[in-house]
Amino acid sequence: MNIRPFKITVPQKELKDLQDRIKDTRWPGEIAGEGWKRGMPLDYTKKLADYWLTKFDWRKQEAKLNKFPQFVAEIDGQTIHFLHVRSSDPNAVPLLMCHGYPSSFVDFLHMIDPLVDPAASGSGAGRAFHVVVPSLPGFGFSTPVTGKGWEISRMAKAFDQIMRQLGYERYGVHGGDIGAGICEQLCIQAGERIIGSLVSTDPGAIATEYTPPTDHLNDDEKKRLQQMQAARREDFGYIQIQATRPQTIAYSLTDSPVGQMAWIVEKFKEWTDPARELPEDAVDIDLLLTNVSIYWFGRGGAGAAHFLYESMHAAAAWGQTHNRPQGFVTFGNEPLVRRILDPEHKLAYWNEHDRGGHFPAMEAPEQLVGDIRTFFQGLNSNT
Amino acid sequence: MSFTYEEKLSSSAYVDVVWRTEDQTDGTYVASADACWDMVFIKSKDGKSKVLLSGPSSNVTFVPYSTGNKNFGIRFKPGLIFTNILVAGMLNATKALPMPTDDTFVLQGITWNLPTYENIDEFLTRLVKNGLLRFDPVVRDVVENKAVKMSARSIQRHFAMTIGMSPRRVKQIMSARKAVELLLQGIPLAEVSYELGYADLPHMIRMLKRFTGYTPVENKLRGEQI
């Protein structure tokens, strides 16, 4: 495997092109008084586009990202970008963190320093970590996807190869959303070499088409779950489109920055802490737009759509189990989450936070760092 | 061969196959382990009827047969749930259903007229109309190798509630059954072993012996569908 150092350097021409396109946006009209009901409202979209154009400073964000050592590896003909920060603590635990949709490796920016160097980050003493954060193939700078079949089990295999190449014989894994699926695949594929898996989740996880078994719930709980599912019924159109006709939606997402922005930010509105009015109240606006910009520059809209297509057309890897220690941390106050995901309280670790949502690494990074430290503290990381 | 066998497809989405046999001698049939539910309707030569409900089986079971019996049955698809019957009490179990009269039986609290091989689909349609059959969509999709966005742990729990066995065990059973099917088509042992992902030939022999009661060669010689 060939691993090369990598720096993000978006050409000036592309930056100018992005700005021109935002300026030249051909705006749709809007049916008045509908708020977010039919999607991202016009006034908010215009406001956010204006911020992106006039106040958001890509070069500043780019420089921030480039403070972290980054690399690209070639695996199976696919370029895989990752960030790798080694701790100076000789007892540090190697940790692979995988992002989900619609986010990217920038999710974890505010967690890296406290994880790598707990003392210097002012968060007190604690276990230190060597941190590896890949861009999933199709996302971030692991683009474009060059062939078929990049679903989670293949991604897991590639990430495991990277970890071994970096000299990490045993390591911990963390992720949410798609990242949680990759963590599970790693536990299955890499077995004993995975120290443990800490997954973040939110109430949305139990309101999808495939909810874990619910026969043990009482009538009140069943009713509550039905209400939750009804409330989210219209959240999933994005999956249907991307999982069936990724190529068609790719033209719009690759050609219109405002289109790509709205496609992503709508989900931040729906999936972040419901107590926060706007996406930018839940997630720092510059971080949010850095994520959107990375989708734009890397043509990640197309990559993410193809990823969902692969996921929905991949065979279920069934009959496979693992015995690795698993922990869950849920963001958003909802007792049904544990009742459904861990009814017998058998998981190695469970924690709940009132605030936060689907993007805890950006919404509540301090809490998540705390959970990672506590979870891995209790596990044997000897090689 | 000690009994005749024929089968047909059903119009019901819940059914894998409808079959009938006529026993030519007395004997014991070695039934392979199976992830599916079955219903069996037996008419003995003295005209007496019996209705059996059989849950999934994790091991080989021995089924006696007697000269002159005419039998037909339904093999349901994996993932099927009888709405009011818990799999827990039915794993590796076969139960005779109560029969208030000679030609009626009780299933899930309703009294039914005995169906025939010919009109069995009507009986199945009525079961569905009464809400007495449904699928666990997770188990159904998983065994059909469709993508299911769910953790292995949750999938395990669906299997435990619907089939009463782990996905791993169900996969082993389905592979063993598939292996026999391929062997009977004349495909060489080594090829079948490779195709179905067995570690090596001894592994396949062990698994077939365990789940079908016969080694691969015995299965070939026996020449019976399972």
Short mmCIF file of N, CA, C and O in Angstrom, two decimals, chain B residues 90-196:
data_model
loop_
_atom_site.label_atom_id
_atom_site.label_comp_id
_atom_site.label_asym_id
_atom_site.label_seq_id
_atom_site.Cartn_x
_atom_site.Cartn_y
_atom_site.Cartn_z
N MET B 90 -42.43 -23.62 20.23
CA MET B 90 -42.59 -24.44 19.03
C MET B 90 -41.27 -24.84 18.38
O MET B 90 -41.26 -25.58 17.40
N LEU B 91 -40.14 -24.34 18.93
CA LEU B 91 -38.85 -24.73 18.36
C LEU B 91 -38.65 -26.23 18.58
O LEU B 91 -38.83 -26.71 19.71
N ASN B 92 -38.31 -26.95 17.55
CA ASN B 92 -38.11 -28.40 17.62
C ASN B 92 -39.35 -29.13 18.12
O ASN B 92 -39.23 -30.17 18.76
N ALA B 93 -40.52 -28.54 17.90
CA ALA B 93 -41.73 -29.18 18.40
C ALA B 93 -42.74 -29.37 17.27
O ALA B 93 -42.83 -28.54 16.38
N THR B 94 -43.46 -30.46 17.33
CA THR B 94 -44.58 -30.69 16.42
C THR B 94 -45.79 -30.95 17.29
O THR B 94 -45.72 -31.78 18.20
N LYS B 95 -46.87 -30.21 17.05
CA LYS B 95 -48.05 -30.39 17.90
C LYS B 95 -49.26 -30.76 17.06
O LYS B 95 -49.48 -30.18 15.99
N ALA B 96 -50.03 -31.72 17.53
CA ALA B 96 -51.29 -32.06 16.88
C ALA B 96 -52.32 -31.01 17.28
O ALA B 96 -52.46 -30.71 18.47
N LEU B 97 -53.01 -30.44 16.30
CA LEU B 97 -53.99 -29.41 16.62
C LEU B 97 -55.30 -30.07 17.06
O LEU B 97 -55.65 -31.15 16.56
N PRO B 98 -56.00 -29.43 18.00
CA PRO B 98 -57.28 -30.01 18.47
C PRO B 98 -58.27 -30.14 17.30
O PRO B 98 -58.33 -29.27 16.44
N MET B 99 -59.03 -31.23 17.30
CA MET B 99 -60.04 -31.44 16.25
C MET B 99 -61.40 -31.67 16.89
O MET B 99 -61.71 -32.78 17.34
N PRO B 100 -62.25 -30.63 16.91
CA PRO B 100 -63.57 -30.75 17.52
C PRO B 100 -64.42 -31.81 16.81
O PRO B 100 -65.21 -32.50 17.44
N THR B 101 -64.30 -31.93 15.49
CA THR B 101 -65.01 -32.98 14.76
C THR B 101 -64.02 -33.64 13.82
O THR B 101 -62.86 -33.22 13.74
N ASP B 102 -64.47 -34.63 13.08
CA ASP B 102 -63.57 -35.37 12.20
C ASP B 102 -62.99 -34.51 11.09
O ASP B 102 -61.92 -34.81 10.55
N ASP B 103 -63.72 -33.47 10.69
CA ASP B 103 -63.20 -32.67 9.56
C ASP B 103 -63.01 -31.19 9.90
O ASP B 103 -63.05 -30.33 9.03
N THR B 104 -62.82 -30.86 11.17
CA THR B 104 -62.46 -29.48 11.55
C THR B 104 -61.29 -29.51 12.53
O THR B 104 -61.08 -30.50 13.24
N PHE B 105 -60.53 -28.42 12.54
CA PHE B 105 -59.42 -28.31 13.50
C PHE B 105 -59.31 -26.86 13.97
O PHE B 105 -59.82 -25.94 13.33
N VAL B 106 -58.63 -26.67 15.11
CA VAL B 106 -58.51 -25.34 15.70
C VAL B 106 -57.08 -24.83 15.55
O VAL B 106 -56.12 -25.50 15.94
N LEU B 107 -56.96 -23.67 14.93
CA LEU B 107 -55.65 -23.03 14.81
C LEU B 107 -55.80 -21.56 15.17
O LEU B 107 -56.65 -20.86 14.61
N GLN B 108 -55.00 -21.09 16.10
CA GLN B 108 -55.02 -19.71 16.55
C GLN B 108 -56.43 -19.27 16.97
O GLN B 108 -56.89 -18.19 16.65
N GLY B 109 -57.13 -20.17 17.67
CA GLY B 109 -58.42 -19.79 18.25
C GLY B 109 -59.59 -19.84 17.29
O GLY B 109 -60.71 -19.50 17.66
N ILE B 110 -59.35 -20.22 16.04
CA ILE B 110 -60.44 -20.28 15.08
C ILE B 110 -60.60 -21.72 14.62
O ILE B 110 -59.61 -22.45 14.45
N THR B 111 -61.85 -22.14 14.43
CA THR B 111 -62.09 -23.50 13.93
C THR B 111 -62.17 -23.46 12.41
O THR B 111 -62.89 -22.65 11.84
N TRP B 112 -61.41 -24.35 11.78
CA TRP B 112 -61.30 -24.36 10.31
C TRP B 112 -61.78 -25.70 9.77
O TRP B 112 -61.56 -26.73 10.41
N ASN B 113 -62.37 -25.67 8.57
CA ASN B 113 -62.66 -26.93 7.88
C ASN B 113 -61.35 -27.47 7.32
O ASN B 113 -60.48 -26.70 6.91
N LEU B 114 -61.21 -28.78 7.29
CA LEU B 114 -60.01 -29.38 6.71
C LEU B 114 -59.88 -28.99 5.24
O LEU B 114 -60.82 -29.19 4.47
N PRO B 115 -58.74 -28.41 4.85
CA PRO B 115 -58.56 -28.12 3.43
C PRO B 115 -58.11 -29.37 2.69
O PRO B 115 -57.87 -30.42 3.31
N THR B 116 -58.02 -29.29 1.38
CA THR B 116 -57.45 -30.38 0.58
C THR B 116 -56.20 -29.86 -0.13
O THR B 116 -55.95 -28.64 -0.15
N TYR B 117 -55.44 -30.79 -0.70
CA TYR B 117 -54.25 -30.40 -1.48
C TYR B 117 -54.66 -29.42 -2.57
O TYR B 117 -53.94 -28.45 -2.83
N GLU B 118 -55.82 -29.64 -3.15
CA GLU B 118 -56.26 -28.81 -4.27
C GLU B 118 -56.68 -27.40 -3.81
O GLU B 118 -56.38 -26.43 -4.48
N ASN B 119 -57.42 -27.30 -2.68
CA ASN B 119 -57.97 -25.98 -2.32
C ASN B 119 -57.20 -25.31 -1.17
O ASN B 119 -57.71 -24.42 -0.51
N ILE B 120 -55.96 -25.74 -0.97
CA ILE B 120 -55.19 -25.23 0.18
C ILE B 120 -55.00 -23.71 0.13
O ILE B 120 -54.95 -23.04 1.15
N ASP B 121 -54.93 -23.15 -1.09
CA ASP B 121 -54.72 -21.70 -1.19
C ASP B 121 -55.87 -20.90 -0.59
O ASP B 121 -55.66 -19.82 -0.06
N GLU B 122 -57.08 -21.47 -0.67
CA GLU B 122 -58.23 -20.77 -0.06
C GLU B 122 -58.04 -20.66 1.45
O GLU B 122 -58.31 -19.63 2.06
N PHE B 123 -57.58 -21.77 2.04
CA PHE B 123 -57.32 -21.78 3.48
C PHE B 123 -56.25 -20.72 3.83
O PHE B 123 -56.41 -19.95 4.78
N LEU B 124 -55.22 -20.66 3.01
CA LEU B 124 -54.14 -19.69 3.27
C LEU B 124 -54.66 -18.26 3.14
O LEU B 124 -54.32 -17.40 3.96
N THR B 125 -55.49 -18.02 2.13
CA THR B 125 -56.04 -16.68 1.95
C THR B 125 -56.86 -16.28 3.17
O THR B 125 -56.78 -15.14 3.64
N ARG B 126 -57.62 -17.23 3.71
CA ARG B 126 -58.43 -16.90 4.88
C ARG B 126 -57.56 -16.63 6.11
O ARG B 126 -57.85 -15.75 6.91
N LEU B 127 -56.48 -17.37 6.24
CA LEU B 127 -55.54 -17.09 7.35
C LEU B 127 -55.03 -15.65 7.26
O LEU B 127 -54.97 -14.92 8.25
N VAL B 128 -54.66 -15.25 6.05
CA VAL B 128 -54.11 -13.90 5.85
C VAL B 128 -55.18 -12.84 6.12
O VAL B 128 -54.94 -11.86 6.81
N LYS B 129 -56.40 -13.10 5.61
CA LYS B 129 -57.50 -12.14 5.81
C LYS B 129 -57.80 -11.93 7.28
O LYS B 129 -58.18 -10.85 7.70
N ASN B 130 -57.62 -12.97 8.06
CA ASN B 130 -57.87 -12.87 9.50
C ASN B 130 -56.67 -12.31 10.26
O ASN B 130 -56.67 -12.29 11.49
N GLY B 131 -55.66 -11.91 9.53
CA GLY B 131 -54.48 -11.31 10.18
C GLY B 131 -53.65 -12.31 10.95
O GLY B 131 -52.95 -11.95 11.90
N LEU B 132 -53.71 -13.60 10.59
CA LEU B 132 -53.05 -14.62 11.39
C LEU B 132 -51.67 -15.00 10.87
O LEU B 132 -50.95 -15.75 11.51
N LEU B 133 -51.32 -14.50 9.70
CA LEU B 133 -49.97 -14.73 9.17
C LEU B 133 -49.34 -13.37 8.90
O LEU B 133 -50.00 -12.47 8.38
N ARG B 134 -48.09 -13.24 9.23
CA ARG B 134 -47.37 -12.05 8.79
C ARG B 134 -45.88 -12.40 8.66
O ARG B 134 -45.45 -13.48 9.06
N PHE B 135 -45.14 -11.47 8.12
CA PHE B 135 -43.70 -11.67 7.99
C PHE B 135 -42.96 -10.79 8.98
O PHE B 135 -43.39 -9.67 9.26
N ASP B 136 -41.87 -11.28 9.50
CA ASP B 136 -40.88 -10.40 10.10
C ASP B 136 -40.03 -9.91 8.92
O ASP B 136 -39.28 -10.68 8.34
N PRO B 137 -40.18 -8.61 8.54
CA PRO B 137 -39.52 -8.15 7.31
C PRO B 137 -38.00 -8.25 7.41
O PRO B 137 -37.32 -8.45 6.41
N VAL B 138 -37.48 -8.12 8.63
CA VAL B 138 -36.02 -8.17 8.79
C VAL B 138 -35.50 -9.57 8.48
O VAL B 138 -34.59 -9.75 7.67
N VAL B 139 -36.12 -10.58 9.09
CA VAL B 139 -35.68 -11.96 8.86
C VAL B 139 -35.86 -12.33 7.39
O VAL B 139 -34.98 -12.90 6.76
N ARG B 140 -37.03 -11.96 6.84
CA ARG B 140 -37.30 -12.28 5.44
C ARG B 140 -36.21 -11.69 4.54
O ARG B 140 -35.64 -12.37 3.70
N ASP B 141 -35.93 -10.38 4.74
CA ASP B 141 -34.95 -9.73 3.87
C ASP B 141 -33.54 -10.28 4.08
O ASP B 141 -32.78 -10.44 3.14
N VAL B 142 -33.21 -10.57 5.33
CA VAL B 142 -31.86 -11.07 5.61
C VAL B 142 -31.62 -12.42 4.94
O VAL B 142 -30.61 -12.63 4.28
N VAL B 143 -32.58 -13.34 5.06
CA VAL B 143 -32.34 -14.66 4.47
C VAL B 143 -32.37 -14.60 2.94
O VAL B 143 -31.82 -15.46 2.28
N GLU B 144 -33.00 -13.55 2.41
CA GLU B 144 -32.96 -13.38 0.95
C GLU B 144 -31.74 -12.57 0.52
O GLU B 144 -31.66 -12.12 -0.63
N ASN B 145 -30.82 -12.35 1.45
CA ASN B 145 -29.59 -11.61 1.18
C ASN B 145 -29.85 -10.19 0.70
O ASN B 145 -29.08 -9.64 -0.07
N LYS B 146 -30.97 -9.61 1.16
CA LYS B 146 -31.21 -8.21 0.83
C LYS B 146 -30.55 -7.34 1.89
O LYS B 146 -30.41 -7.76 3.04
N ALA B 147 -30.18 -6.13 1.49
CA ALA B 147 -29.53 -5.24 2.44
C ALA B 147 -30.51 -4.83 3.53
O ALA B 147 -31.64 -4.48 3.25
N VAL B 148 -30.07 -4.89 4.76
CA VAL B 148 -30.88 -4.49 5.90
C VAL B 148 -30.03 -3.56 6.75
O VAL B 148 -28.95 -3.94 7.17
N LYS B 149 -30.50 -2.34 6.94
CA LYS B 149 -29.69 -1.37 7.65
C LYS B 149 -29.91 -1.54 9.15
O LYS B 149 -30.71 -0.86 9.76
N MET B 150 -29.23 -2.50 9.73
CA MET B 150 -29.47 -2.81 11.13
C MET B 150 -28.26 -3.52 11.69
O MET B 150 -27.55 -4.21 10.96
N SER B 151 -28.04 -3.39 13.00
CA SER B 151 -26.85 -4.01 13.58
C SER B 151 -27.02 -5.52 13.68
O SER B 151 -28.14 -6.02 13.74
N ALA B 152 -25.88 -6.22 13.71
CA ALA B 152 -25.92 -7.68 13.82
C ALA B 152 -26.69 -8.08 15.06
O ALA B 152 -27.43 -9.06 15.06
N ARG B 153 -26.53 -7.30 16.11
CA ARG B 153 -27.20 -7.59 17.37
C ARG B 153 -28.72 -7.53 17.23
O ARG B 153 -29.44 -8.41 17.70
N SER B 154 -29.21 -6.49 16.55
CA SER B 154 -30.65 -6.36 16.37
C SER B 154 -31.17 -7.47 15.46
O SER B 154 -32.25 -8.01 15.68
N ILE B 155 -30.38 -7.79 14.44
CA ILE B 155 -30.80 -8.88 13.54
C ILE B 155 -30.90 -10.19 14.34
O ILE B 155 -31.85 -10.94 14.20
N GLN B 156 -29.94 -10.41 15.23
CA GLN B 156 -29.99 -11.61 16.07
C GLN B 156 -31.27 -11.68 16.87
O GLN B 156 -31.88 -12.73 17.03
N ARG B 157 -31.69 -10.51 17.39
CA ARG B 157 -32.89 -10.51 18.22
C ARG B 157 -34.13 -10.77 17.38
O ARG B 157 -35.07 -11.44 17.83
N HIS B 158 -34.16 -10.26 16.14
CA HIS B 158 -35.28 -10.59 15.25
C HIS B 158 -35.33 -12.09 15.00
O HIS B 158 -36.40 -12.71 15.04
N PHE B 159 -34.18 -12.69 14.74
CA PHE B 159 -34.15 -14.13 14.49
C PHE B 159 -34.61 -14.91 15.72
O PHE B 159 -35.35 -15.87 15.62
N ALA B 160 -34.15 -14.46 16.89
CA ALA B 160 -34.52 -15.17 18.12
C ALA B 160 -36.04 -15.17 18.29
O ALA B 160 -36.63 -16.17 18.69
N MET B 161 -36.69 -14.06 17.96
CA MET B 161 -38.13 -13.97 18.19
C MET B 161 -38.95 -14.64 17.09
O MET B 161 -40.08 -15.04 17.32
N THR B 162 -38.38 -14.71 15.89
CA THR B 162 -39.17 -15.24 14.77
C THR B 162 -38.88 -16.71 14.51
O THR B 162 -39.79 -17.49 14.26
N ILE B 163 -37.62 -17.10 14.58
CA ILE B 163 -37.26 -18.49 14.27
C ILE B 163 -36.79 -19.23 15.51
O ILE B 163 -36.77 -20.45 15.55
N GLY B 164 -36.38 -18.46 16.52
CA GLY B 164 -35.92 -19.12 17.74
C GLY B 164 -34.48 -19.60 17.67
O GLY B 164 -34.02 -20.35 18.52
N MET B 165 -33.80 -19.20 16.59
CA MET B 165 -32.39 -19.59 16.43
C MET B 165 -31.58 -18.37 16.02
O MET B 165 -32.13 -17.40 15.52
N SER B 166 -30.26 -18.46 16.17
CA SER B 166 -29.40 -17.36 15.76
C SER B 166 -29.29 -17.32 14.23
O SER B 166 -29.45 -18.35 13.58
N PRO B 167 -28.98 -16.14 13.67
CA PRO B 167 -28.77 -16.07 12.22
C PRO B 167 -27.70 -17.04 11.76
O PRO B 167 -27.80 -17.65 10.70
N ARG B 168 -26.69 -17.23 12.60
CA ARG B 168 -25.59 -18.13 12.25
C ARG B 168 -26.09 -19.56 12.08
O ARG B 168 -25.76 -20.24 11.11
N ARG B 169 -26.92 -20.01 13.03
CA ARG B 169 -27.46 -21.35 12.96
C ARG B 169 -28.37 -21.51 11.73
O ARG B 169 -28.29 -22.50 11.00
N VAL B 170 -29.20 -20.48 11.51
CA VAL B 170 -30.12 -20.53 10.36
C VAL B 170 -29.32 -20.62 9.07
O VAL B 170 -29.64 -21.38 8.16
N LYS B 171 -28.24 -19.87 9.02
CA LYS B 171 -27.41 -19.90 7.81
C LYS B 171 -26.79 -21.29 7.61
O LYS B 171 -26.75 -21.81 6.50
N GLN B 172 -26.32 -21.88 8.72
CA GLN B 172 -25.74 -23.24 8.63
C GLN B 172 -26.77 -24.23 8.10
O GLN B 172 -26.47 -25.07 7.26
N ILE B 173 -28.00 -24.11 8.62
CA ILE B 173 -29.05 -25.03 8.21
C ILE B 173 -29.39 -24.83 6.74
O ILE B 173 -29.51 -25.78 5.96
N MET B 174 -29.53 -23.56 6.35
CA MET B 174 -29.89 -23.29 4.96
C MET B 174 -28.78 -23.75 4.00
O MET B 174 -29.06 -24.25 2.91
N SER B 175 -27.53 -23.58 4.43
CA SER B 175 -26.42 -24.03 3.59
C SER B 175 -26.43 -25.55 3.44
O SER B 175 -26.20 -26.08 2.36
N ALA B 176 -26.69 -26.25 4.55
CA ALA B 176 -26.70 -27.71 4.50
C ALA B 176 -27.79 -28.19 3.54
O ALA B 176 -27.59 -29.10 2.74
N ARG B 177 -28.96 -27.56 3.63
CA ARG B 177 -30.07 -27.95 2.75
C ARG B 177 -29.73 -27.65 1.29
O ARG B 177 -30.02 -28.43 0.39
N LYS B 178 -29.10 -26.49 1.10
CA LYS B 178 -28.71 -26.10 -0.26
C LYS B 178 -27.67 -27.09 -0.80
O LYS B 178 -27.71 -27.46 -1.97
N ALA B 179 -26.76 -27.52 0.08
CA ALA B 179 -25.71 -28.46 -0.34
C ALA B 179 -26.33 -29.75 -0.87
O ALA B 179 -25.92 -30.27 -1.91
N VAL B 180 -27.34 -30.26 -0.16
CA VAL B 180 -27.98 -31.50 -0.60
C VAL B 180 -28.64 -31.28 -1.96
O VAL B 180 -28.51 -32.12 -2.87
N GLU B 181 -29.30 -30.12 -2.10
CA GLU B 181 -29.95 -29.82 -3.37
C GLU B 181 -28.93 -29.86 -4.52
O GLU B 181 -29.17 -30.45 -5.56
N LEU B 182 -27.76 -29.24 -4.29
CA LEU B 182 -26.74 -29.20 -5.33
C LEU B 182 -26.15 -30.59 -5.59
O LEU B 182 -25.89 -30.97 -6.73
N LEU B 183 -25.94 -31.36 -4.51
CA LEU B 183 -25.39 -32.72 -4.68
C LEU B 183 -26.33 -33.56 -5.52
O LEU B 183 -25.89 -34.34 -6.37
N LEU B 184 -27.63 -33.40 -5.28
CA LEU B 184 -28.61 -34.20 -6.02
C LEU B 184 -28.66 -33.79 -7.48
O LEU B 184 -29.09 -34.56 -8.34
N GLN B 185 -28.20 -32.57 -7.77
CA GLN B 185 -28.12 -32.15 -9.17
C GLN B 185 -26.87 -32.72 -9.85
O GLN B 185 -26.62 -32.45 -11.02
N GLY B 186 -26.07 -33.44 -9.07
CA GLY B 186 -24.89 -34.06 -9.65
C GLY B 186 -23.64 -33.20 -9.59
O GLY B 186 -22.62 -33.52 -10.20
N ILE B 187 -23.71 -32.10 -8.86
CA ILE B 187 -22.52 -31.25 -8.75
C ILE B 187 -21.52 -31.92 -7.79
O ILE B 187 -21.91 -32.41 -6.73
N PRO B 188 -20.23 -31.97 -8.17
CA PRO B 188 -19.25 -32.67 -7.35
C PRO B 188 -19.11 -32.07 -5.95
O PRO B 188 -19.27 -30.87 -5.76
N LEU B 189 -18.79 -32.95 -5.00
CA LEU B 189 -18.66 -32.56 -3.60
C LEU B 189 -17.78 -31.33 -3.39
O LEU B 189 -18.15 -30.38 -2.71
N ALA B 190 -16.59 -31.37 -4.00
CA ALA B 190 -15.62 -30.31 -3.76
C ALA B 190 -16.18 -28.97 -4.24
O ALA B 190 -16.01 -27.93 -3.59
N GLU B 191 -16.89 -29.03 -5.35
CA GLU B 191 -17.45 -27.80 -5.91
C GLU B 191 -18.54 -27.24 -5.00
O GLU B 191 -18.62 -26.04 -4.76
N VAL B 192 -19.40 -28.14 -4.50
CA VAL B 192 -20.47 -27.72 -3.59
C VAL B 192 -19.87 -27.09 -2.34
O VAL B 192 -20.30 -26.04 -1.87
N SER B 193 -18.84 -27.76 -1.83
CA SER B 193 -18.18 -27.29 -0.61
C SER B 193 -17.63 -25.87 -0.79
O SER B 193 -17.82 -24.99 0.04
N TYR B 194 -16.99 -25.66 -1.94
CA TYR B 194 -16.41 -24.35 -2.23
C TYR B 194 -17.51 -23.29 -2.41
O TYR B 194 -17.48 -22.22 -1.82
N GLU B 195 -18.50 -23.69 -3.22
CA GLU B 195 -19.61 -22.78 -3.56
C GLU B 195 -20.30 -22.24 -2.31
O GLU B 195 -20.65 -21.07 -2.23
N LEU B 196 -20.50 -23.11 -1.32
CA LEU B 196 -21.26 -22.72 -0.14
C LEU B 196 -20.37 -22.22 0.99
O LEU B 196 -20.83 -21.94 2.08
#
